[in-house]
PDB file of C-alpha atoms in Angstrom:
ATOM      1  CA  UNK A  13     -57.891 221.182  26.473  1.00 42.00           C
ATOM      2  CA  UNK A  14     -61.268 221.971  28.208  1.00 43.00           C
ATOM      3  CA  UNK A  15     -60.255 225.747  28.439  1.00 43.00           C
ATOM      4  CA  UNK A  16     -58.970 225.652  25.264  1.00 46.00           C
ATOM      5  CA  UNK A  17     -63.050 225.216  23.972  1.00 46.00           C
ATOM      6  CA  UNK A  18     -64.063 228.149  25.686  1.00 41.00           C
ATOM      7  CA  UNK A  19     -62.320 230.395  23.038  1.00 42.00           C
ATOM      8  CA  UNK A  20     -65.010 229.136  20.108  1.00 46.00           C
ATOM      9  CA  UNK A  21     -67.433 230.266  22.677  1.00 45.00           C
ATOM     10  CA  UNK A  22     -68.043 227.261  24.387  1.00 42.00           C
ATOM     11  CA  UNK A  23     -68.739 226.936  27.827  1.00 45.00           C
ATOM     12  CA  UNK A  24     -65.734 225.884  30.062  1.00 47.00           C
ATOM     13  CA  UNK A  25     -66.521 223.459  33.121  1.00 50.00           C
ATOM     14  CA  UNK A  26     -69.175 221.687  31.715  1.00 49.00           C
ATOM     15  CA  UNK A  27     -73.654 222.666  31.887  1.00 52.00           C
ATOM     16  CA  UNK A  28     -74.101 225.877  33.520  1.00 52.00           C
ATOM     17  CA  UNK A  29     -70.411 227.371  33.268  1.00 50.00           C
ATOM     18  CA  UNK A  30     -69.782 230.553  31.992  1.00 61.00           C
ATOM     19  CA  UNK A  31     -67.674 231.504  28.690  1.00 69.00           C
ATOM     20  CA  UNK A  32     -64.497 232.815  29.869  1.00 70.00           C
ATOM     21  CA  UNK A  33     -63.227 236.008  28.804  1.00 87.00           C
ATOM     22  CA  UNK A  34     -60.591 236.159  26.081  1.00 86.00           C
ATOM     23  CA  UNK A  35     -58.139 237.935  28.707  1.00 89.00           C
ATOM     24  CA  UNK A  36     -58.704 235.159  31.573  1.00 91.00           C
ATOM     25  CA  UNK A  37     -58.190 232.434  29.131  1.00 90.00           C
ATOM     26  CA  UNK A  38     -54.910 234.221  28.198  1.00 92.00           C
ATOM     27  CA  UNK A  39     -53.964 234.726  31.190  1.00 92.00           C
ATOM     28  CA  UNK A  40     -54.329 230.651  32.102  1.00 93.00           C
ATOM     29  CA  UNK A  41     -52.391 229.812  29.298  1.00 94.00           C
ATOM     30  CA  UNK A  42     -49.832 232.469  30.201  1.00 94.00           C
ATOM     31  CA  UNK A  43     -49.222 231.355  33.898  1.00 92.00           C
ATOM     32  CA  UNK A  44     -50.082 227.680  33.567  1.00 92.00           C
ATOM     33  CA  UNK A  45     -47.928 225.270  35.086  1.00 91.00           C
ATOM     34  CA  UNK A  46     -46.076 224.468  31.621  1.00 95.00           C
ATOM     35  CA  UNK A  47     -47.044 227.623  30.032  1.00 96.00           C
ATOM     36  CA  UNK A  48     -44.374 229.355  32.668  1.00 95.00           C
ATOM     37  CA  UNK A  49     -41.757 226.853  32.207  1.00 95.00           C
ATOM     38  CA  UNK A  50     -41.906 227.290  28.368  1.00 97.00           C
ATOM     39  CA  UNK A  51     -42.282 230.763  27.734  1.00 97.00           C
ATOM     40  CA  UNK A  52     -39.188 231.099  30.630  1.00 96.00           C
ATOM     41  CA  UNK A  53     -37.684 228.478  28.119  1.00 96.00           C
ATOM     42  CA  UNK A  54     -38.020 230.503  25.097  1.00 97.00           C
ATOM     43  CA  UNK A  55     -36.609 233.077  26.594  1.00 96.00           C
ATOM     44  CA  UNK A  56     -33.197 231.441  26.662  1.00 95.00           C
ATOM     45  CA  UNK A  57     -33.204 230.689  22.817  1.00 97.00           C
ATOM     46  CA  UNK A  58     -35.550 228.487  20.791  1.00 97.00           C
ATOM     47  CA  UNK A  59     -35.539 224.896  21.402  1.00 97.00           C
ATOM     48  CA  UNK A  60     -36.732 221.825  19.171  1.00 96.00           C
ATOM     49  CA  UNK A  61     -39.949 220.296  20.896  1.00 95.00           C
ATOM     50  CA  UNK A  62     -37.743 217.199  22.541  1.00 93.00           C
ATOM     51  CA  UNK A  63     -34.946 219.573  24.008  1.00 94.00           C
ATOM     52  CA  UNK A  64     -37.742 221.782  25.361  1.00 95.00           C
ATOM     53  CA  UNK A  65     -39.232 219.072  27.263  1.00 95.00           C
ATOM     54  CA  UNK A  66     -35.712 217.809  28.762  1.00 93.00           C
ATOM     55  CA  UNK A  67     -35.026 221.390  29.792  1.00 93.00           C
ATOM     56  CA  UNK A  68     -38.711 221.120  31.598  1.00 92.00           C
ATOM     57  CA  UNK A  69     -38.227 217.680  32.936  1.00 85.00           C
ATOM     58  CA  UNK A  70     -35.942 218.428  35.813  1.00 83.00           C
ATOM     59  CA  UNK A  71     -38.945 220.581  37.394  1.00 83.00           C
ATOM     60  CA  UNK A  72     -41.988 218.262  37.189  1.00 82.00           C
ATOM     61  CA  UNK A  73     -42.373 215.358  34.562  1.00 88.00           C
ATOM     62  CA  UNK A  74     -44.343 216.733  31.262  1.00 92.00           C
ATOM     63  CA  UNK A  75     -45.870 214.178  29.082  1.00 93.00           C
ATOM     64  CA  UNK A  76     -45.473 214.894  25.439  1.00 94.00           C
ATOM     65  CA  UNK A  77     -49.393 215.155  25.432  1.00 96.00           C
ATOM     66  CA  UNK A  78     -49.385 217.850  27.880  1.00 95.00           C
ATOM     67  CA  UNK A  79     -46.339 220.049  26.245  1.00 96.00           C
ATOM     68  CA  UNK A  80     -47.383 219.863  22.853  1.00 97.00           C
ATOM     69  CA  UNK A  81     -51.114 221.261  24.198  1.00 97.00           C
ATOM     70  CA  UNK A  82     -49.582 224.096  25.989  1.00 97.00           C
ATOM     71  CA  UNK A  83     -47.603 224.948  22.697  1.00 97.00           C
ATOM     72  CA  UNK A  84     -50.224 225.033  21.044  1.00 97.00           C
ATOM     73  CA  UNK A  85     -52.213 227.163  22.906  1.00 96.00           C
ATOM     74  CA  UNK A  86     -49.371 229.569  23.377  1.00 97.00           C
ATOM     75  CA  UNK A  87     -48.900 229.622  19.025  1.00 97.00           C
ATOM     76  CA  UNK A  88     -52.599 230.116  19.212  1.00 96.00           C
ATOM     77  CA  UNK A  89     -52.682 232.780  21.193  1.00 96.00           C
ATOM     78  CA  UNK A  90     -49.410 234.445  19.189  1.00 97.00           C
ATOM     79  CA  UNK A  91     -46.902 233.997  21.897  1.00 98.00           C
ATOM     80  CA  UNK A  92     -45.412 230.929  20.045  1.00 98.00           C
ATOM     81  CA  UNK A  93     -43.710 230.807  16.997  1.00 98.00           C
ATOM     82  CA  UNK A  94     -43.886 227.061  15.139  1.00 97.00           C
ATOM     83  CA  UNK A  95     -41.157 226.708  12.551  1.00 96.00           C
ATOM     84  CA  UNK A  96     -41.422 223.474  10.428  1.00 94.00           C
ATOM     85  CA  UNK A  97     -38.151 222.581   8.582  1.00 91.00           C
ATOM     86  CA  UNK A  98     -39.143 220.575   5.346  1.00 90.00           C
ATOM     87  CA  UNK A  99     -36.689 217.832   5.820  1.00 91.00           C
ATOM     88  CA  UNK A 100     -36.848 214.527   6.532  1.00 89.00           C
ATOM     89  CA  UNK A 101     -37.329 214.122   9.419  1.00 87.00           C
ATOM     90  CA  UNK A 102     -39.611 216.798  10.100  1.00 86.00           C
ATOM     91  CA  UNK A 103     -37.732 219.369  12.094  1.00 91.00           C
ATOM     92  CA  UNK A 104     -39.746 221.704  14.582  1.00 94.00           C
ATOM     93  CA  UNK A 105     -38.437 224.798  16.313  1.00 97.00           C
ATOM     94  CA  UNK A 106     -40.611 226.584  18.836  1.00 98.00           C
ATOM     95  CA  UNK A 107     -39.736 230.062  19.777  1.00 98.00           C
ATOM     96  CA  UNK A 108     -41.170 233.337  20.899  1.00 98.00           C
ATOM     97  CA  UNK A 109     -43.103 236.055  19.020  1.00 98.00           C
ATOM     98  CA  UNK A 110     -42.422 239.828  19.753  1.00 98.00           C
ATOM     99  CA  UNK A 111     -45.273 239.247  21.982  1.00 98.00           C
ATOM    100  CA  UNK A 112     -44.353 236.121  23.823  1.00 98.00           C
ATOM    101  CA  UNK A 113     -40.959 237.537  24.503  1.00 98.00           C
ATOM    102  CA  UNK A 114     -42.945 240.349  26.492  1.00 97.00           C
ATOM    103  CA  UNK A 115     -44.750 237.782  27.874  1.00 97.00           C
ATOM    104  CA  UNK A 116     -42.472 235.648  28.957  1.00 97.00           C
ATOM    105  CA  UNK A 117     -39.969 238.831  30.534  1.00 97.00           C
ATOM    106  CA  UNK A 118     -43.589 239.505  32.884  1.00 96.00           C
ATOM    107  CA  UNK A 119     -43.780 236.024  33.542  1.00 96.00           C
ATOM    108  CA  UNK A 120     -40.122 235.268  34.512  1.00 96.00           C
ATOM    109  CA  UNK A 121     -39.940 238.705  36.865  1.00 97.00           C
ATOM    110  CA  UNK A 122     -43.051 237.174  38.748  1.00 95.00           C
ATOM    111  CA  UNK A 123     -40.997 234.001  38.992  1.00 92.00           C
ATOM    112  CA  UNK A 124     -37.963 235.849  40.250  1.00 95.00           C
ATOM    113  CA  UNK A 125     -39.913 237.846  42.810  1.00 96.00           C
ATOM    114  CA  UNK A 126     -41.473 234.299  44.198  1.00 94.00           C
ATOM    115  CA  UNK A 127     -38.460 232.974  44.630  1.00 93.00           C
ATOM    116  CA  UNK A 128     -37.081 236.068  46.413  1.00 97.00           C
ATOM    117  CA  UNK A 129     -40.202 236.592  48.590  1.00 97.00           C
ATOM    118  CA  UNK A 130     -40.762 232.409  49.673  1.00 96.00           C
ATOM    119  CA  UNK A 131     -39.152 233.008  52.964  1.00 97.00           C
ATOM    120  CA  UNK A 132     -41.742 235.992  53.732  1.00 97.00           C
ATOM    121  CA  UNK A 133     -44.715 234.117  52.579  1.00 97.00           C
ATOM    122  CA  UNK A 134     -43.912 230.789  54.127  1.00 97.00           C
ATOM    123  CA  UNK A 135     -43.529 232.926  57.328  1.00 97.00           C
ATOM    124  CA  UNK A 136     -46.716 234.641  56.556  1.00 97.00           C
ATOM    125  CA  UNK A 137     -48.430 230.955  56.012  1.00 97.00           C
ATOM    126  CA  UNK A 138     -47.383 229.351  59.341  1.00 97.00           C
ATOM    127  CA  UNK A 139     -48.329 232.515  60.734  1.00 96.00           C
ATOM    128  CA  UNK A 140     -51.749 232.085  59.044  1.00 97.00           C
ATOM    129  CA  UNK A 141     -51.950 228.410  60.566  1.00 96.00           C
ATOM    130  CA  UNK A 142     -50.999 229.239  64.461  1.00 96.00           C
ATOM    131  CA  UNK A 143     -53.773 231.990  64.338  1.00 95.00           C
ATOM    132  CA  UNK A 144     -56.435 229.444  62.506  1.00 93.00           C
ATOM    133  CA  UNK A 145     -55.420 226.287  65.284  1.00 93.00           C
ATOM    134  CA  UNK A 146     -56.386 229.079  67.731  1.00 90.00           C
ATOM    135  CA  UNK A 147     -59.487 230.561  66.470  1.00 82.00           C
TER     136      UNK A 147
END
């Protein structure tokens, strides 16, 4: 993940970008697009990696590349919990740390206040539009 790099201090965006702050590249891993979905996940109860991304799939198709990046950037950042079975097969559990659970509760009331406030903004949009057509 390119933002991923800019927590060893590398530059994010490519020449000339600027290191992101440890709190903004929280923050993006926090309110991704999969990052909401799977810390709203973990809320529920912990889920095996292929569960998690069944219970995700019904919003937007997540490749396994993409969910198993944002987990890892969410155990990196100690929101995430990995827990690796030793059995054959290898079995995986993925829940949330003291701190993800806060996490996640911040995240899901934002969710919940979207969802109660769409009607407002996409009034405030088209609104937005009719006075931009007659500018």
């Amino acid at each position: 993940m390119a933002v991923s790099a800019a927590a060893d201090g590398m530059v994010a965006g490519g020449v000339g970008a600027k290191v992101l702050c440890p709190q903004r590249l929280t923050m993006e891993h926090v309110t991704s697009r999969w990052g909401v979905l799977v810390l709203i996940r973990l809320l529920e109860r912990p889920h095996r990696f292929a569960e998690l991304r069944r219970s995700i799939i019904p919003v937007g198709p997540v490749s396994e590349k993409m969910l198993r990046q944002t987990l890892q950037s969410l155990e990196r950042d100690g929101l995430v919990n990995r827990d690796v079975k030793p059995v054959t097969p290898p079995h995986v559990d993925y829940s949330l740390t003291d701190l993800g659970r806060e996490a996640a509760e911040q995240v899901r009331a934002l969710a919940l206040w979207t969802n109660e406030r769409m009607d407002q903004v996409a009034k405030a949009r088209e609104s937005y539009d009719v006075a931009k057509e007659h500018a």
